[in-house]
mmCIF file of C-alpha atoms in Angstrom:
data_model
loop_
_atom_site.group_PDB
_atom_site.id
_atom_site.type_symbol
_atom_site.label_atom_id
_atom_site.label_comp_id
_atom_site.label_asym_id
_atom_site.label_seq_id
_atom_site.Cartn_x
_atom_site.Cartn_y
_atom_site.Cartn_z
ATOM 1 C CA UNK U 226 20.445 34.007 -18.852
ATOM 2 C CA UNK U 227 20.402 30.791 -20.784
ATOM 3 C CA UNK U 228 17.650 29.829 -23.131
ATOM 4 C CA UNK U 229 16.766 27.123 -25.572
ATOM 5 C CA UNK U 230 14.848 27.554 -28.748
ATOM 6 C CA UNK U 231 13.242 24.676 -30.645
ATOM 7 C CA UNK U 232 12.262 26.210 -33.923
ATOM 8 C CA UNK U 233 9.589 23.608 -35.019
ATOM 9 C CA UNK U 234 6.618 22.826 -32.717
ATOM 10 C CA UNK U 235 5.568 19.946 -34.952
ATOM 11 C CA UNK U 236 7.520 17.774 -37.586
ATOM 12 C CA UNK U 237 5.324 15.409 -39.673
ATOM 13 C CA UNK U 238 7.366 12.795 -41.517
ATOM 14 C CA UNK U 239 6.730 9.571 -43.373
ATOM 15 C CA UNK U 240 8.076 6.310 -41.986
ATOM 16 C CA UNK U 241 11.578 5.424 -43.074
ATOM 17 C CA UNK U 242 12.296 9.062 -44.082
ATOM 18 C CA UNK U 243 15.113 10.939 -42.399
ATOM 19 C CA UNK U 244 14.303 13.684 -39.865
ATOM 20 C CA UNK U 245 16.104 16.685 -38.199
ATOM 21 C CA UNK U 246 14.789 18.472 -35.140
ATOM 22 C CA UNK U 247 16.324 21.761 -34.639
ATOM 23 C CA UNK U 248 17.619 23.203 -31.384
ATOM 24 C CA UNK U 249 19.566 26.509 -30.692
ATOM 25 C CA UNK U 250 20.701 27.783 -27.451
ATOM 26 C CA UNK U 251 21.953 31.080 -26.040
ATOM 27 C CA UNK U 252 24.764 31.152 -23.517
ATOM 28 C CA UNK U 253 27.944 33.124 -23.128
ATOM 29 C CA UNK U 254 29.664 30.301 -21.214
ATOM 30 C CA UNK U 255 30.261 26.616 -21.662
ATOM 31 C CA UNK U 256 27.278 24.379 -21.776
ATOM 32 C CA UNK U 257 26.194 20.722 -21.603
ATOM 33 C CA UNK U 258 23.496 19.744 -24.063
ATOM 34 C CA UNK U 259 20.793 17.103 -23.908
ATOM 35 C CA UNK U 260 17.886 15.717 -25.936
ATOM 36 C CA UNK U 261 15.025 14.044 -24.018
ATOM 37 C CA UNK U 262 12.061 12.136 -25.452
ATOM 38 C CA UNK U 263 8.619 11.995 -23.936
ATOM 39 C CA UNK U 264 6.136 9.303 -24.946
ATOM 40 C CA UNK U 265 2.491 9.878 -24.074
ATOM 41 C CA UNK U 266 1.670 9.939 -20.383
ATOM 42 C CA UNK U 267 5.325 9.136 -19.433
ATOM 43 C CA UNK U 268 8.204 10.975 -17.954
ATOM 44 C CA UNK U 269 11.221 12.197 -19.927
ATOM 45 C CA UNK U 270 13.885 9.832 -21.061
ATOM 46 C CA UNK U 271 17.442 10.848 -22.083
ATOM 47 C CA UNK U 272 18.213 10.172 -25.760
ATOM 48 C CA UNK U 273 21.734 11.611 -25.784
ATOM 49 C CA UNK U 274 24.010 14.148 -24.290
ATOM 50 C CA UNK U 275 26.989 16.357 -25.186
ATOM 51 C CA UNK U 276 29.424 17.138 -22.413
ATOM 52 C CA UNK U 277 32.807 17.632 -24.240
ATOM 53 C CA UNK U 278 34.896 15.936 -26.897
ATOM 54 C CA UNK U 279 33.537 14.777 -30.263
ATOM 55 C CA UNK U 280 30.865 17.176 -31.523
ATOM 56 C CA UNK U 281 28.825 14.317 -33.072
ATOM 57 C CA UNK U 282 27.058 12.465 -30.367
ATOM 58 C CA UNK U 283 25.203 9.107 -30.843
ATOM 59 C CA UNK U 284 22.275 8.146 -28.621
ATOM 60 C CA UNK U 285 19.707 5.491 -28.227
ATOM 61 C CA UNK U 286 17.249 4.349 -30.829
ATOM 62 C CA UNK U 287 19.482 5.374 -33.724
ATOM 63 C CA UNK U 288 19.431 9.076 -32.918
ATOM 64 C CA UNK U 289 22.421 11.370 -33.182
ATOM 65 C CA UNK U 290 23.079 15.107 -32.667
ATOM 66 C CA UNK U 291 25.846 17.435 -33.613
ATOM 67 C CA UNK U 292 27.098 20.256 -31.425
ATOM 68 C CA UNK U 293 27.960 23.366 -33.429
ATOM 69 C CA UNK U 294 29.476 25.991 -31.187
ATOM 70 C CA UNK U 295 29.713 28.736 -33.735
ATOM 71 C CA UNK U 296 26.030 28.414 -34.550
ATOM 72 C CA UNK U 297 25.002 27.539 -30.972
ATOM 73 C CA UNK U 298 23.020 24.662 -32.275
ATOM 74 C CA UNK U 299 22.448 21.049 -31.239
ATOM 75 C CA UNK U 300 20.255 19.535 -33.950
ATOM 76 C CA UNK U 301 18.823 16.009 -33.530
ATOM 77 C CA UNK U 302 18.837 13.643 -36.531
ATOM 78 C CA UNK U 303 17.786 10.179 -37.464
ATOM 79 C CA UNK U 304 18.362 8.729 -40.948
ATOM 80 C CA UNK U 305 15.200 6.554 -40.950
ATOM 81 C CA UNK U 306 12.359 6.981 -38.571
ATOM 82 C CA UNK U 307 9.837 4.372 -37.316
ATOM 83 C CA UNK U 308 6.200 4.799 -36.269
ATOM 84 C CA UNK U 309 7.442 4.106 -32.745
ATOM 85 C CA UNK U 310 9.475 7.316 -32.789
ATOM 86 C CA UNK U 311 6.228 9.351 -32.629
ATOM 87 C CA UNK U 312 6.724 11.383 -29.457
ATOM 88 C CA UNK U 313 7.587 14.867 -28.022
ATOM 89 C CA UNK U 314 11.323 15.705 -28.122
ATOM 90 C CA UNK U 315 12.946 18.277 -25.878
ATOM 91 C CA UNK U 316 16.282 19.983 -26.106
ATOM 92 C CA UNK U 317 17.867 20.969 -22.830
ATOM 93 C CA UNK U 318 20.932 22.919 -21.755
ATOM 94 C CA UNK U 319 22.963 23.250 -18.567
ATOM 95 C CA UNK U 320 25.044 26.435 -18.430
ATOM 96 C CA UNK U 321 28.093 25.663 -16.406
ATOM 97 C CA UNK U 322 28.292 27.853 -13.327
ATOM 98 C CA UNK U 323 25.409 29.981 -11.919
ATOM 99 C CA UNK U 324 23.818 26.955 -10.270
ATOM 100 C CA UNK U 325 24.076 24.637 -13.296
ATOM 101 C CA UNK U 326 20.347 24.847 -14.029
ATOM 102 C CA UNK U 327 18.823 22.431 -16.492
ATOM 103 C CA UNK U 328 16.714 24.426 -18.894
ATOM 104 C CA UNK U 329 14.281 22.948 -21.475
ATOM 105 C CA UNK U 330 13.071 24.077 -24.814
ATOM 106 C CA UNK U 331 9.353 24.075 -25.627
ATOM 107 C CA UNK U 332 9.532 20.742 -27.434
ATOM 108 C CA UNK U 333 8.982 19.424 -30.897
ATOM 109 C CA UNK U 334 6.192 16.947 -31.708
ATOM 110 C CA UNK U 335 7.502 14.287 -34.139
ATOM 111 C CA UNK U 336 4.549 12.620 -35.894
ATOM 112 C CA UNK U 337 5.608 9.614 -38.058
ATOM 113 C CA UNK U 338 3.111 8.512 -40.627
ATOM 114 C CA UNK U 339 2.927 5.158 -42.369
ATOM 115 C CA UNK I 309 18.277 0.253 -10.197
ATOM 116 C CA UNK I 310 15.018 1.820 -9.006
ATOM 117 C CA UNK I 311 13.964 4.990 -10.874
ATOM 118 C CA UNK I 312 12.530 8.233 -9.448
ATOM 119 C CA UNK I 313 9.227 7.590 -7.767
ATOM 120 C CA UNK I 314 6.386 10.072 -7.609
ATOM 121 C CA UNK I 315 2.978 10.014 -6.058
ATOM 122 C CA UNK I 316 0.187 10.445 -6.684
ATOM 123 C CA UNK I 317 -0.001 9.931 -10.422
ATOM 124 C CA UNK I 318 -3.157 11.928 -10.701
ATOM 125 C CA UNK I 319 -4.914 14.571 -8.567
ATOM 126 C CA UNK I 320 -8.108 16.545 -9.056
ATOM 127 C CA UNK I 321 -8.772 19.416 -6.610
ATOM 128 C CA UNK I 322 -10.948 22.492 -6.423
ATOM 129 C CA UNK I 323 -9.453 25.910 -6.703
ATOM 130 C CA UNK I 324 -8.244 27.356 -3.371
ATOM 131 C CA UNK I 325 -7.652 23.867 -1.968
ATOM 132 C CA UNK I 326 -4.206 22.628 -1.061
ATOM 133 C CA UNK I 327 -2.234 19.698 -2.506
ATOM 134 C CA UNK I 328 1.046 18.009 -2.011
ATOM 135 C CA UNK I 329 3.295 15.925 -4.254
ATOM 136 C CA UNK I 330 5.920 13.493 -3.062
ATOM 137 C CA UNK I 331 9.153 12.439 -4.803
ATOM 138 C CA UNK I 332 11.719 9.754 -3.883
ATOM 139 C CA UNK I 333 14.807 10.262 -6.010
ATOM 140 C CA UNK I 334 17.308 7.561 -7.083
ATOM 141 C CA UNK I 335 19.477 6.532 -4.114
ATOM 142 C CA UNK I 336 22.699 8.525 -3.911
ATOM 143 C CA UNK I 337 21.586 11.312 -6.142
ATOM 144 C CA UNK I 338 22.487 14.704 -4.642
ATOM 145 C CA UNK I 339 20.547 16.922 -6.994
ATOM 146 C CA UNK I 340 16.723 16.984 -7.081
ATOM 147 C CA UNK I 341 14.547 19.020 -9.432
ATOM 148 C CA UNK I 342 10.841 19.907 -9.495
ATOM 149 C CA UNK I 343 9.490 20.977 -12.921
ATOM 150 C CA UNK I 344 6.074 22.234 -13.984
ATOM 151 C CA UNK I 345 4.958 21.125 -17.475
ATOM 152 C CA UNK I 346 1.790 22.780 -18.739
ATOM 153 C CA UNK I 347 0.087 21.011 -21.645
ATOM 154 C CA UNK I 348 1.876 21.876 -24.960
ATOM 155 C CA UNK I 349 4.910 23.386 -23.283
ATOM 156 C CA UNK I 350 8.343 22.337 -22.165
ATOM 157 C CA UNK I 351 9.140 21.706 -18.457
ATOM 158 C CA UNK I 352 9.782 24.814 -16.390
ATOM 159 C CA UNK I 353 12.081 24.495 -13.478
ATOM 160 C CA UNK I 354 10.453 25.367 -10.203
ATOM 161 C CA UNK I 355 13.138 24.464 -7.727
ATOM 162 C CA UNK I 356 16.492 22.746 -7.667
ATOM 163 C CA UNK I 357 17.936 21.183 -4.506
ATOM 164 C CA UNK I 358 21.541 20.121 -3.927
ATOM 165 C CA UNK I 359 21.346 17.703 -1.057
ATOM 166 C CA UNK I 360 18.904 19.459 1.307
ATOM 167 C CA UNK I 361 19.873 22.949 0.202
ATOM 168 C CA UNK I 362 18.111 25.150 -2.425
ATOM 169 C CA UNK I 363 20.314 25.972 -5.424
ATOM 170 C CA UNK I 364 17.644 27.751 -7.444
ATOM 171 C CA UNK I 365 13.980 28.722 -6.759
ATOM 172 C CA UNK I 366 13.784 31.783 -8.888
ATOM 173 C CA UNK I 367 10.681 30.554 -10.840
ATOM 174 C CA UNK I 368 8.868 29.146 -7.867
ATOM 175 C CA UNK I 369 5.738 31.181 -7.071
ATOM 176 C CA UNK I 370 6.498 31.528 -3.346
ATOM 177 C CA UNK I 371 3.303 32.996 -2.365
ATOM 178 C CA UNK I 372 1.578 29.724 -2.976
ATOM 179 C CA UNK I 373 4.197 27.022 -3.711
ATOM 180 C CA UNK I 374 6.675 25.515 -1.221
ATOM 181 C CA UNK I 375 9.059 22.600 -1.353
ATOM 182 C CA UNK I 376 11.370 20.923 1.000
ATOM 183 C CA UNK I 377 13.836 18.039 0.893
ATOM 184 C CA UNK I 378 14.325 16.695 4.366
ATOM 185 C CA UNK I 379 17.582 14.991 4.987
ATOM 186 C CA UNK I 380 18.602 15.363 1.446
ATOM 187 C CA UNK I 381 16.489 12.444 0.190
ATOM 188 C CA UNK I 382 12.766 12.611 -0.371
ATOM 189 C CA UNK I 383 11.109 15.803 -1.345
ATOM 190 C CA UNK I 384 7.576 17.276 -1.245
ATOM 191 C CA UNK I 385 6.069 20.044 -3.232
ATOM 192 C CA UNK I 386 3.042 21.862 -1.909
ATOM 193 C CA UNK I 387 0.569 24.275 -3.480
ATOM 194 C CA UNK I 388 -1.645 26.270 -1.075
ATOM 195 C CA UNK I 389 -4.060 27.678 -2.323
ATOM 196 C CA UNK I 390 -4.314 26.201 -5.816
ATOM 197 C CA UNK I 391 -5.395 28.234 -8.829
ATOM 198 C CA UNK I 392 -6.755 27.073 -12.120
ATOM 199 C CA UNK I 393 -3.529 27.990 -13.879
ATOM 200 C CA UNK I 394 -1.742 25.445 -11.721
ATOM 201 C CA UNK I 395 -3.090 22.655 -13.773
ATOM 202 C CA UNK I 396 -0.188 20.816 -15.174
ATOM 203 C CA UNK I 397 2.093 17.820 -14.795
ATOM 204 C CA UNK I 398 4.627 18.130 -11.972
ATOM 205 C CA UNK I 399 7.797 16.260 -12.781
ATOM 206 C CA UNK I 400 10.454 15.308 -10.342
ATOM 207 C CA UNK I 401 13.943 14.431 -11.503
ATOM 208 C CA UNK I 402 17.200 13.628 -9.813
ATOM 209 C CA UNK I 403 20.922 13.404 -10.862
ATOM 210 C CA UNK I 404 24.178 12.322 -9.237
ATOM 211 C CA UNK I 405 25.332 15.905 -9.244
ATOM 212 C CA UNK I 406 24.224 19.163 -10.811
ATOM 213 C CA UNK I 407 26.041 18.565 -14.191
ATOM 214 C CA UNK I 408 24.936 14.986 -14.568
ATOM 215 C CA UNK I 409 22.164 13.376 -16.587
ATOM 216 C CA UNK I 410 18.790 13.927 -14.978
ATOM 217 C CA UNK I 411 16.458 10.985 -14.458
ATOM 218 C CA UNK I 412 12.735 11.785 -14.443
ATOM 219 C CA UNK I 413 9.790 10.241 -12.660
ATOM 220 C CA UNK I 414 6.517 9.696 -14.466
ATOM 221 C CA UNK I 415 4.992 12.823 -13.033
ATOM 222 C CA UNK I 416 1.860 13.871 -11.199
ATOM 223 C CA UNK I 417 -0.959 15.208 -13.314
ATOM 224 C CA UNK I 418 -2.797 17.952 -11.422
ATOM 225 C CA UNK I 419 -6.145 19.229 -12.528
ATOM 226 C CA UNK I 420 -7.567 22.231 -10.741
ATOM 227 C CA UNK I 421 -11.332 22.738 -11.280
#
């Protein structure tokens, strides 16, 4: 069975500082990987996705993530955060085959302070 | 392009009552998902449809939850009877196909009292 682990439930950071949100997955087969963001009282919005090809993926709002197959990780990074980046971030994985279910991690709350 | 539409946005019911949620996916999207998101947790997949067929409902509490997707378009999720622990946001999402990006609606916040 596939699973997604987000190691940090909360990440406080000062404005303009860099940030990394960690995500690890478990799967014995090929995967597609996603990062979603959820602003208060809103649905989830896709930040970026890895399907194949280059392991460094760039998304919206200046975010990027790197797929590391050997470490089964897909960490999200931003070199300089803004107050407006304060939100909940979810890592998700689709294991190819077995119905292609989209499974989410428990989320990381990014709190950007001035 | 219109997004995923869900209604109602909010619902408060007493335990043991029944409730239904409605979802209209993006036109042309074959895959439709219902997720349950309890406060402070990640979304949990309840059921996944491919057109009007069920792909996965392994985490759907079938003694009280039911879902259908008539004609492979709109979908309804029903809870009967509701329990206090059903209080959550119910998210509907759709994608062109099972491996494509999922687009989410704004969700229905259910409070069971």
